[in-house]
Amino acid sequence: MDFLLSVIGFAVDLGNVWRFPYICYQNGGGAFLIPYTLMAVFGGVPLFYMELALGQFHRTGAIPIWKRICPIFKGIGFAICIIGLYVSFYYNTIIAWALYYFYSSLSGSLPWASCDNPWNTPHCTNYFGGSNVTWTNFSRSPAEEFYTRKVLELQKSGGLYNIGGIHWELLLCLFLIFTIVYFSLWKGVKTSGKVVWVTATLPYVVLLILLVRGATLPGAWRGVVFYLRPDWGKLLSTAVWVDAAAQIFFSLGPGFGVLLALASYNHFHNNCYRDALVTSTVNCLTSFLSGFVIFTVLGYMAEMRDVEVEDVARDKGPSLLFITYPEAIANMVGSTFFAIIFFLMMITLGLDSTFGGLEAVITAVMDEYPQVLAGRRELFVLGLITVCFLGSLSTLTYGGAYVVKLLEEFGAGCSILAVVLLETIAVSWFYGIQRFSHDVKAMLGFTPGLFWKVCWVAVSPALLAFIVVSSLLDQPPLTLFDYQYPEWSILVGYLIGASSFICIPFYMVYKLVWTPGSLKQKQNLVLLGSILSALVLTIILMAVCVYKPVRRR
């Protein structure tokens, strides 16, 4: 149960609450469930199962595991660790925002409920303040101004050219978050496995409370209808299928090394096949449930404003959780209680995902260098947490939200999908699907069926390649609120993404140079390394080459 809750806690994160509902209604409502289910069955779940089986059989982390599978691909392990660091630089800052909201909720009246605060501007307009409210293009809600002017203080920043100083209140919140993370991870899964009994289960209690409350609000049915109303014509759009595949892969989380790390602590004969099916099902159902929680409230807001649901459902990403939903909570009966439990849910959702992400890095590095780090886990974890905290400082500045967006887009975007693609190819094609099936049989007592083998060898790699190419060829302009990211920042983003992925061809070259033997003995490795290095460089060059034409369009 420790393991199962840890995996569920990692897979079910903030993205299930904010990303899936938005993606669903944007891509055809109920019709979107068809491509989402197909991508889960043929792509996400097979890779989830593969990683759990790999970690449980080889019982080691993301770096040293490649010594036993295909040594030339060891760079994948280093790439995974770098991506894990990038994610920790911005993801914990989002949790710190939630902690700031949680603290702000501990008052008689919520600070984002009115326009009578020092940070408000003349443009602040309270929708719920009366019937004669006039809304213009310059109007801003109290919740939006609290988020942008009080929590983030974006008005003190000039964009990425001048991100300003550090917001000390957010610094304290982040320090507290990392303190919790450290004392949850310092003893390993013995401590984190107990903490997730709270952090992985509490969100479901809160979701059910919020669902019941949302369903009793006037206009809730409008939101549900908008959420699920099928638009069958959307299924003819390639973008819908790309969004479905990307959502399921990022939601289940293969490729981050977390599943490898957590499964490596399992008993050898643990039924990881059952765990994969249970966890994947819970993850997808949680996303679906979250949509009802969000859209019942959006329907209520539309009813109160006397507008269409689509007019209040424009926010996406963190804005949905920090502007739209808090605004609705502020105008409910018992607003303080619902605000406290909502942001407590967000904190716990974020924490157990952070536990998994950092445990993947810890396990990978400690298993790779046992002669140096054996018996020094507490010190190593302290050093890693310190690096993550220092790396997060730029996200705590007045322009930190711009940095968060940049890292979110490029730190773990196409790079993690490409890593999963190469990981799948390495296991299925080079390690061998038959050998991998024998490993599974040794653990579980039965061989994976034909469906799983076909998915591992052909279907899942094809879906991943489809997503990577589509993502590179269709990069929309990067914006946050009214801020348009400058071109140089996009190039910086590509460099961030390439900095992790480049470990793979670099390690291939290193392995080819230092492997003992004559050139003739190494010719197969040389050929393999040349082909895959060329593939990697082609993808990177493609990304850079398509950048300017896409931006101009």
Coordinates of C-alpha atoms in Angstrom, one line a residue:
M1 CA 0.0 0.0 0.0
D2 CA 2.9 2.4 0.6
F3 CA 4.1 1.7 -2.9
L4 CA 0.6 2.0 -4.5
L5 CA -0.2 5.3 -2.7
S6 CA 3.2 6.7 -3.6
V7 CA 2.7 5.9 -7.3
I8 CA -0.9 7.3 -7.2
G9 CA 0.4 10.4 -5.4
F10 CA 3.0 11.0 -8.1
A11 CA 0.7 10.3 -11.0
V12 CA -2.3 12.3 -9.6
D13 CA -1.0 15.9 -9.4
L14 CA -2.0 19.5 -10.0
G15 CA -2.3 18.9 -13.8
N16 CA -5.2 16.5 -13.2
V17 CA -7.1 19.4 -11.7
W18 CA -6.2 22.2 -14.0
R19 CA -5.1 20.7 -17.3
F20 CA -7.5 17.8 -18.0
P21 CA -10.8 19.8 -17.6
Y22 CA -9.5 22.6 -19.9
I23 CA -8.1 20.2 -22.5
C24 CA -11.4 18.2 -22.4
Y25 CA -13.8 21.1 -23.1
Q26 CA -11.4 22.7 -25.5
N27 CA -11.2 19.6 -27.7
G28 CA -14.8 18.5 -28.0
G29 CA -16.1 17.8 -24.5
G30 CA -17.4 14.3 -24.2
A31 CA -16.0 13.4 -27.6
F32 CA -12.5 14.0 -26.3
L33 CA -12.9 11.0 -24.0
I34 CA -12.6 8.7 -27.1
P35 CA -9.1 9.8 -28.2
Y36 CA -8.1 10.1 -24.5
T37 CA -9.1 6.5 -23.7
L38 CA -7.5 5.1 -26.9
M39 CA -4.2 6.9 -26.1
A40 CA -4.3 5.6 -22.6
V41 CA -5.0 2.0 -23.6
F42 CA -2.4 1.9 -26.5
G43 CA 0.2 4.3 -25.2
G44 CA 0.1 5.4 -21.6
V45 CA -0.8 2.2 -19.7
P46 CA 1.7 0.0 -21.6
L47 CA 4.6 2.3 -20.9
F48 CA 3.5 2.6 -17.3
Y49 CA 3.5 -1.2 -17.0
M50 CA 6.9 -1.4 -18.7
E51 CA 8.6 1.0 -16.3
L52 CA 7.1 -0.6 -13.2
A53 CA 8.3 -4.0 -14.5
L54 CA 11.8 -2.7 -15.3
G55 CA 12.3 -1.1 -11.9
Q56 CA 11.0 -4.1 -10.0
F57 CA 13.1 -6.7 -11.9
H58 CA 16.4 -4.8 -12.0
R59 CA 15.9 -3.2 -8.6
T60 CA 17.9 -0.1 -9.3
G61 CA 17.5 3.6 -10.3
A62 CA 17.3 5.3 -13.7
I63 CA 21.0 5.7 -14.3
P64 CA 22.6 2.3 -13.4
I65 CA 19.7 0.3 -14.8
W66 CA 21.1 0.8 -18.3
K67 CA 24.2 -1.3 -17.5
R68 CA 21.8 -4.3 -17.5
I69 CA 19.6 -3.3 -20.4
C70 CA 21.7 -1.5 -23.0
P71 CA 24.8 0.4 -21.8
I72 CA 25.0 2.7 -24.7
F73 CA 21.7 4.3 -23.7
K74 CA 22.9 5.2 -20.2
G75 CA 22.6 8.9 -21.1
I76 CA 18.9 8.5 -20.8
G77 CA 19.3 8.1 -17.0
F78 CA 21.3 11.4 -16.8
A79 CA 18.8 13.2 -19.0
I80 CA 16.0 12.0 -16.6
C81 CA 17.8 13.4 -13.6
I82 CA 18.4 16.8 -15.3
I83 CA 14.7 17.0 -16.3
G84 CA 13.8 16.2 -12.7
L85 CA 15.9 19.1 -11.5
Y86 CA 14.2 21.5 -13.9
V87 CA 10.8 20.4 -12.8
S88 CA 11.7 20.9 -9.1
F89 CA 12.8 24.5 -9.9
Y90 CA 9.3 25.6 -10.9
Y91 CA 6.9 23.0 -9.6
N92 CA 7.6 23.7 -5.9
T93 CA 7.1 27.4 -6.5
I94 CA 3.5 26.6 -7.6
I95 CA 3.1 24.7 -4.4
A96 CA 4.5 27.8 -2.5
W97 CA 1.8 29.9 -4.2
A98 CA -0.8 27.5 -2.9
L99 CA 0.7 27.8 0.6
Y100 CA 0.5 31.6 0.4
Y101 CA -3.2 31.3 -0.5
F102 CA -3.7 28.8 2.3
Y103 CA -2.2 31.2 4.8
S104 CA -4.2 34.1 3.4
S105 CA -7.4 32.1 3.8
L106 CA -7.0 31.9 7.5
S107 CA -8.9 35.1 8.1
G108 CA -12.5 36.2 8.6
S109 CA -12.9 37.4 5.0
L110 CA -10.9 36.3 2.0
P111 CA -8.6 39.0 0.7
W112 CA -9.6 38.4 -2.9
A113 CA -13.3 38.9 -2.2
S114 CA -13.4 42.7 -2.7
C115 CA -11.7 45.6 -4.4
D116 CA -11.0 47.5 -1.1
N117 CA -7.4 46.4 -0.6
P118 CA -4.2 48.4 -1.0
W119 CA -3.0 46.4 -4.0
N120 CA -6.3 46.9 -6.0
T121 CA -6.4 49.4 -8.9
P122 CA -9.3 51.5 -10.3
H123 CA -9.8 48.7 -12.9
C124 CA -10.8 46.3 -10.2
T125 CA -14.5 45.3 -10.8
N126 CA -16.4 42.9 -8.6
Y127 CA -18.8 40.8 -10.6
F128 CA -20.7 39.8 -7.5
G129 CA -20.9 43.3 -6.1
G130 CA -24.3 44.2 -7.5
S131 CA -26.5 44.1 -10.6
N132 CA -25.3 47.3 -12.2
V133 CA -21.7 46.2 -12.8
T134 CA -20.2 47.2 -16.1
W135 CA -17.4 45.0 -17.4
T136 CA -14.9 46.4 -19.9
N137 CA -11.8 45.1 -21.6
F138 CA -9.8 46.9 -18.9
S139 CA -11.7 45.4 -16.0
R140 CA -10.0 43.0 -13.6
S141 CA -11.6 40.8 -10.9
P142 CA -10.5 41.0 -7.3
A143 CA -9.2 37.5 -7.5
E144 CA -7.1 38.3 -10.6
E145 CA -5.6 41.4 -9.0
F146 CA -4.8 39.4 -5.8
Y147 CA -3.0 36.8 -7.8
T148 CA -1.1 39.2 -10.1
R149 CA -0.5 42.2 -7.9
K150 CA -0.3 40.7 -4.3
V151 CA 0.9 37.1 -4.7
L152 CA 3.1 37.5 -7.8
E153 CA 3.5 41.3 -7.8
L154 CA 4.0 41.3 -11.5
Q155 CA 3.6 45.1 -11.6
K156 CA 7.1 45.4 -10.1
S157 CA 8.6 43.5 -13.0
G158 CA 9.4 44.6 -16.6
G159 CA 9.2 41.1 -18.0
L160 CA 12.2 38.8 -18.5
Y161 CA 14.4 41.7 -19.2
N162 CA 13.9 43.0 -15.6
I163 CA 12.4 40.3 -13.3
G164 CA 13.1 42.4 -10.2
G165 CA 13.9 41.4 -6.6
I166 CA 12.8 38.4 -4.6
H167 CA 9.3 38.3 -3.0
W168 CA 10.3 37.5 0.6
E169 CA 6.9 36.1 1.6
L170 CA 7.1 33.5 -1.2
L171 CA 10.7 32.8 -0.2
L172 CA 9.5 31.8 3.2
C173 CA 6.7 29.7 1.8
L174 CA 9.1 27.8 -0.5
F175 CA 11.5 27.3 2.3
L176 CA 8.7 25.7 4.3
I177 CA 7.8 23.5 1.4
F178 CA 11.3 22.3 0.9
T179 CA 11.7 21.6 4.6
I180 CA 8.6 19.4 4.5
V181 CA 10.1 17.6 1.4
Y182 CA 13.4 17.1 3.1
F183 CA 12.1 15.5 6.2
S184 CA 9.8 13.3 4.1
L185 CA 12.6 12.0 1.9
W186 CA 15.7 12.0 4.1
K187 CA 15.2 8.4 5.4
G188 CA 13.9 7.1 2.0
V189 CA 10.7 5.3 1.3
K190 CA 10.4 4.4 5.0
T191 CA 9.3 8.0 5.7
S192 CA 7.9 9.1 2.3
G193 CA 5.8 5.9 2.1
K194 CA 4.1 6.9 5.4
V195 CA 3.6 10.6 4.5
V196 CA 1.7 9.7 1.3
W197 CA -1.0 8.0 3.4
V198 CA -2.1 11.6 4.1
T199 CA -1.0 13.5 0.9
A200 CA -2.4 10.9 -1.5
T201 CA -5.7 10.3 0.2
L202 CA -6.7 13.7 1.5
P203 CA -7.2 15.2 -2.0
Y204 CA -10.0 12.7 -2.7
V205 CA -11.8 13.6 0.5
V206 CA -11.6 17.3 -0.5
L207 CA -12.6 16.6 -4.1
L208 CA -15.7 14.8 -3.0
I209 CA -16.6 17.7 -0.6
L210 CA -16.1 20.3 -3.3
L211 CA -18.0 18.1 -5.8
V212 CA -21.0 17.9 -3.5
R213 CA -20.8 21.7 -2.8
G214 CA -20.5 22.5 -6.5
A215 CA -23.4 20.3 -7.5
T216 CA -25.7 22.2 -5.1
L217 CA -24.8 25.7 -6.6
P218 CA -27.2 27.4 -8.9
G219 CA -26.2 27.0 -12.6
A220 CA -24.0 24.0 -11.9
W221 CA -25.7 22.0 -14.6
R222 CA -24.7 24.5 -17.2
G223 CA -21.0 23.8 -16.4
V224 CA -21.5 20.1 -16.6
V225 CA -23.3 20.3 -19.9
F226 CA -20.5 22.5 -21.3
Y227 CA -17.9 20.1 -20.0
L228 CA -19.4 17.0 -21.5
R229 CA -21.3 18.2 -24.6
P230 CA -19.7 16.3 -27.4
D231 CA -18.4 18.0 -30.5
W232 CA -17.8 15.1 -32.9
G233 CA -16.3 17.3 -35.6
K234 CA -13.3 17.9 -33.3
L235 CA -12.3 14.2 -33.7
L236 CA -11.2 15.0 -37.3
S237 CA -8.6 17.5 -36.0
T238 CA -5.0 16.2 -35.5
A239 CA -4.5 18.6 -32.7
V240 CA -7.2 16.9 -30.6
W241 CA -5.3 13.5 -30.8
V242 CA -2.0 15.2 -30.0
D243 CA -3.5 16.8 -27.0
A244 CA -5.0 13.5 -25.9
A245 CA -1.7 11.7 -26.2
A246 CA 0.3 14.4 -24.5
Q247 CA -2.2 14.6 -21.6
I248 CA -2.1 10.9 -20.9
F249 CA 1.7 10.6 -21.1
F250 CA 2.3 13.7 -18.9
S251 CA -0.4 12.6 -16.5
L252 CA 0.8 9.0 -16.0
G253 CA 4.4 10.1 -15.9
P254 CA 6.5 7.4 -17.7
G255 CA 10.0 8.7 -18.4
F256 CA 10.5 10.7 -15.3
G257 CA 12.3 7.8 -13.6
V258 CA 9.8 7.9 -10.7
L259 CA 8.2 4.5 -11.5
L260 CA 11.6 2.9 -11.9
A261 CA 12.7 4.2 -8.5
L262 CA 9.6 3.4 -6.6
A263 CA 9.2 -0.1 -8.1
S264 CA 12.9 -0.9 -7.3
Y265 CA 11.9 -1.1 -3.6
N266 CA 9.2 -3.7 -4.3
H267 CA 9.3 -7.4 -3.5
F268 CA 10.5 -9.3 -6.6
H269 CA 7.2 -11.1 -7.0
N270 CA 5.0 -8.1 -6.4
N271 CA 2.1 -8.0 -9.0
C272 CA 3.2 -4.9 -10.8
Y273 CA 0.8 -5.7 -13.6
R274 CA -2.2 -5.2 -11.2
D275 CA -0.5 -2.1 -9.8
A276 CA -0.2 -0.6 -13.3
L277 CA -3.8 -1.2 -14.2
V278 CA -5.1 0.1 -10.8
T279 CA -3.0 3.2 -10.8
S280 CA -3.7 4.1 -14.4
T281 CA -7.4 3.7 -13.8
V282 CA -7.4 5.8 -10.6
N283 CA -5.4 8.5 -12.4
C284 CA -7.8 8.8 -15.4
L285 CA -10.9 8.7 -13.2
T286 CA -9.4 11.4 -11.0
S287 CA -8.9 13.6 -14.0
F288 CA -12.5 13.0 -15.1
L289 CA -13.8 13.7 -11.5
S290 CA -11.8 16.9 -11.3
G291 CA -13.6 18.1 -14.4
F292 CA -17.0 18.0 -12.6
V293 CA -15.5 19.7 -9.6
I294 CA -14.2 22.6 -11.7
F295 CA -17.1 23.0 -14.2
T296 CA -19.9 22.9 -11.6
V297 CA -18.3 26.0 -10.2
L298 CA -17.7 27.6 -13.6
G299 CA -21.4 27.0 -14.3
Y300 CA -22.3 28.8 -11.1
M301 CA -20.0 31.7 -12.0
A302 CA -21.7 32.0 -15.5
E303 CA -25.1 31.9 -13.8
M304 CA -24.2 34.7 -11.4
R305 CA -22.6 36.9 -14.1
D306 CA -25.4 36.1 -16.6
V307 CA -22.9 35.1 -19.3
E308 CA -22.0 31.9 -21.1
V309 CA -19.8 29.3 -19.5
E310 CA -17.2 29.7 -22.2
D311 CA -16.7 33.3 -21.1
V312 CA -15.6 32.3 -17.6
A313 CA -13.7 29.2 -18.7
R314 CA -11.0 31.0 -20.7
D315 CA -8.4 30.7 -18.0
K316 CA -6.1 27.7 -18.2
G317 CA -3.1 26.4 -16.3
P318 CA -2.4 27.8 -12.8
S319 CA -4.8 30.7 -13.5
L320 CA -7.7 28.3 -13.3
L321 CA -6.7 27.3 -9.8
F322 CA -5.5 30.7 -8.6
I323 CA -8.0 33.1 -10.2
T324 CA -11.2 31.4 -11.5
Y325 CA -11.9 28.9 -8.7
P326 CA -10.9 31.2 -5.8
E327 CA -13.2 33.9 -7.2
A328 CA -16.1 31.4 -7.1
I329 CA -15.2 30.2 -3.6
A330 CA -15.1 33.8 -2.3
N331 CA -18.8 34.2 -3.2
M332 CA -20.0 30.9 -1.6
V333 CA -21.5 30.5 1.8
G334 CA -18.7 29.2 4.1
S335 CA -16.1 30.6 1.7
T336 CA -13.2 30.5 4.3
F337 CA -13.7 26.8 4.9
F338 CA -13.9 25.9 1.2
A339 CA -10.8 28.1 0.5
I340 CA -8.8 26.4 3.3
I341 CA -9.6 22.8 2.1
F342 CA -9.2 23.7 -1.6
F343 CA -5.6 25.0 -1.1
L344 CA -4.8 22.3 1.3
M345 CA -5.7 19.8 -1.4
M346 CA -3.5 21.7 -3.9
I347 CA -0.5 21.6 -1.4
T348 CA -0.9 17.8 -0.9
L349 CA -1.4 17.1 -4.6
G350 CA 1.8 19.0 -5.3
L351 CA 3.9 17.5 -2.4
D352 CA 3.5 13.8 -3.2
S353 CA 4.4 14.5 -6.9
T354 CA 7.5 16.3 -5.6
F355 CA 8.3 13.4 -3.4
G356 CA 8.2 11.1 -6.4
G357 CA 10.2 13.4 -8.7
L358 CA 13.0 13.9 -6.3
E359 CA 13.1 10.3 -5.1
A360 CA 13.8 9.4 -8.8
V361 CA 16.9 11.6 -8.8
I362 CA 18.0 10.4 -5.3
T363 CA 17.7 6.7 -6.2
A364 CA 19.3 7.1 -9.6
V365 CA 22.4 8.9 -8.3
M366 CA 22.9 6.9 -5.1
D367 CA 22.6 3.6 -7.0
E368 CA 25.1 4.9 -9.5
Y369 CA 27.7 6.0 -7.0
P370 CA 27.2 3.7 -4.0
Q371 CA 30.9 3.8 -3.0
V372 CA 30.6 7.5 -2.4
L373 CA 27.0 8.0 -1.2
A374 CA 26.4 4.7 0.8
G375 CA 25.4 5.6 4.3
R376 CA 25.2 9.3 3.5
R377 CA 21.6 9.6 2.2
E378 CA 20.7 12.4 4.7
L379 CA 23.6 14.6 3.5
F380 CA 23.0 13.9 -0.1
V381 CA 19.3 14.7 0.1
L382 CA 20.1 17.9 2.0
G383 CA 22.5 18.9 -0.8
L384 CA 19.9 18.1 -3.5
I385 CA 17.2 20.1 -1.7
T386 CA 19.6 23.0 -1.4
V387 CA 20.4 22.9 -5.1
C388 CA 16.7 22.8 -5.9
F389 CA 16.0 25.7 -3.5
L390 CA 18.7 27.8 -5.0
G391 CA 17.6 26.9 -8.6
S392 CA 14.1 28.1 -7.7
L393 CA 15.1 31.6 -6.6
S394 CA 14.6 33.1 -10.0
T395 CA 10.9 31.9 -9.9
L396 CA 10.4 33.8 -6.6
T397 CA 11.2 37.2 -8.1
Y398 CA 8.5 39.7 -9.1
G399 CA 8.8 38.4 -12.7
G400 CA 9.1 34.8 -11.4
A401 CA 5.8 33.7 -13.0
Y402 CA 7.4 34.3 -16.4
V403 CA 10.3 32.0 -15.5
V404 CA 7.9 29.4 -14.2
K405 CA 6.1 29.4 -17.6
L406 CA 9.3 29.2 -19.5
L407 CA 10.5 26.2 -17.4
E408 CA 7.2 24.5 -17.6
E409 CA 7.1 24.8 -21.4
F410 CA 10.7 23.7 -22.2
G411 CA 12.1 22.1 -19.1
A412 CA 10.0 18.9 -19.4
G413 CA 8.2 19.3 -22.7
C414 CA 9.4 17.6 -25.9
S415 CA 12.6 16.5 -24.1
I416 CA 10.8 14.1 -21.7
L417 CA 8.7 12.7 -24.6
A418 CA 11.9 12.1 -26.7
V419 CA 13.5 10.4 -23.6
V420 CA 10.5 8.1 -23.3
L421 CA 10.7 7.3 -27.0
L422 CA 14.3 6.3 -26.8
E423 CA 13.7 4.4 -23.6
T424 CA 10.9 2.4 -25.3
I425 CA 13.1 1.7 -28.3
A426 CA 16.0 0.6 -26.2
V427 CA 14.0 -1.9 -24.2
S428 CA 11.8 -3.3 -26.9
W429 CA 14.3 -3.3 -29.8
F430 CA 17.8 -3.6 -28.3
Y431 CA 17.2 -5.3 -25.0
G432 CA 14.6 -7.4 -26.8
I433 CA 10.9 -7.9 -26.3
Q434 CA 11.4 -11.6 -25.7
R435 CA 14.0 -11.1 -23.0
F436 CA 11.9 -8.5 -21.3
S437 CA 8.9 -10.8 -21.4
H438 CA 10.9 -13.6 -19.8
D439 CA 11.9 -11.1 -17.0
V440 CA 8.2 -10.3 -16.4
K441 CA 7.4 -14.1 -16.3
A442 CA 10.1 -14.6 -13.7
M443 CA 8.5 -12.0 -11.5
L444 CA 4.8 -12.6 -12.1
G445 CA 4.6 -16.2 -13.3
F446 CA 3.0 -15.4 -16.6
T447 CA 4.2 -13.9 -19.9
P448 CA 2.7 -10.5 -21.1
G449 CA 0.1 -11.1 -23.8
L450 CA 0.4 -10.2 -27.5
F451 CA -1.4 -6.9 -27.0
W452 CA 1.3 -5.6 -24.6
K453 CA 4.2 -6.8 -26.9
V454 CA 2.7 -5.1 -29.9
C455 CA 2.2 -1.9 -28.0
W456 CA 5.8 -1.9 -26.6
V457 CA 7.4 -2.7 -30.0
A458 CA 5.3 -0.6 -32.4
V459 CA 2.2 1.3 -31.2
S460 CA 3.7 3.2 -28.2
P461 CA 6.9 4.3 -30.0
A462 CA 4.8 5.4 -33.0
L463 CA 2.5 7.5 -30.8
L464 CA 5.4 9.1 -29.0
A465 CA 7.1 10.0 -32.3
F466 CA 3.8 11.4 -33.5
I467 CA 3.6 13.7 -30.5
V468 CA 7.2 14.9 -30.6
V469 CA 7.1 15.8 -34.3
S470 CA 3.6 17.5 -34.0
S471 CA 4.8 19.5 -30.9
L472 CA 7.9 20.7 -32.7
L473 CA 6.0 21.6 -35.9
D474 CA 3.2 23.5 -34.1
Q475 CA 4.6 25.8 -31.4
P476 CA 2.1 28.6 -30.6
P477 CA 3.5 31.9 -29.4
L478 CA 4.4 31.8 -25.7
T479 CA 2.4 34.3 -23.7
L480 CA 1.4 34.9 -20.0
F481 CA -1.5 37.3 -19.3
D482 CA -0.7 40.2 -21.7
Y483 CA 3.1 39.5 -21.8
Q484 CA 4.5 38.3 -25.1
Y485 CA 7.8 36.4 -24.6
P486 CA 10.7 37.8 -26.6
E487 CA 12.4 35.7 -29.2
W488 CA 15.6 35.3 -27.3
S489 CA 13.7 33.7 -24.4
I490 CA 12.3 31.1 -26.7
L491 CA 15.8 30.2 -27.9
V492 CA 16.8 30.0 -24.2
G493 CA 13.9 27.6 -23.7
Y494 CA 15.1 25.4 -26.6
L495 CA 18.6 25.3 -25.0
I496 CA 17.1 24.3 -21.7
G497 CA 15.2 21.4 -23.4
A498 CA 18.3 20.4 -25.3
S499 CA 20.6 20.5 -22.3
S500 CA 19.0 17.4 -20.8
F501 CA 18.4 15.6 -24.1
I502 CA 22.0 16.1 -25.3
C503 CA 23.2 13.8 -22.6
I504 CA 22.1 10.8 -24.6
P505 CA 24.3 11.3 -27.7
F506 CA 27.2 12.6 -25.6
Y507 CA 27.2 9.5 -23.5
M508 CA 27.0 7.3 -26.7
V509 CA 30.1 9.0 -28.0
Y510 CA 31.8 8.6 -24.7
K511 CA 30.9 4.9 -24.5
L512 CA 32.1 4.2 -28.1
V513 CA 35.5 5.9 -27.4
W514 CA 36.2 4.2 -24.1
T515 CA 34.8 0.7 -24.8
P516 CA 37.9 -1.7 -25.1
G517 CA 38.5 -3.6 -28.3
S518 CA 39.3 -3.1 -31.9
L519 CA 37.3 -0.9 -34.3
K520 CA 36.0 -4.1 -36.0
Q521 CA 34.7 -5.4 -32.7
K522 CA 33.0 -2.1 -32.0
Q523 CA 31.5 -1.6 -35.5
N524 CA 28.0 -2.5 -34.4
L525 CA 28.2 0.0 -31.5
V526 CA 29.7 2.6 -33.9
L527 CA 26.8 2.1 -36.4
L528 CA 24.2 2.2 -33.6
G529 CA 25.7 5.3 -32.0
S530 CA 26.0 7.1 -35.3
I531 CA 22.4 6.4 -36.3
L532 CA 20.9 7.4 -33.0
S533 CA 23.2 10.5 -32.6
A534 CA 22.1 11.6 -36.1
L535 CA 18.5 11.1 -35.1
V536 CA 18.9 13.2 -31.9
L537 CA 20.7 16.0 -33.7
T538 CA 18.1 16.0 -36.5
I539 CA 15.3 16.5 -34.0
I540 CA 17.1 19.3 -32.2
L541 CA 17.9 21.1 -35.5
M542 CA 14.3 20.6 -36.7
A543 CA 13.1 22.4 -33.5
V544 CA 15.5 25.3 -34.1
C545 CA 14.7 25.5 -37.8
V546 CA 10.9 25.5 -37.5
Y547 CA 11.1 28.1 -34.7
K548 CA 11.2 31.3 -36.7
P549 CA 8.6 30.3 -39.4
V550 CA 6.1 29.2 -36.8
R551 CA 6.6 32.4 -34.8
R552 CA 6.0 34.6 -37.8
R553 CA 2.9 32.7 -38.7

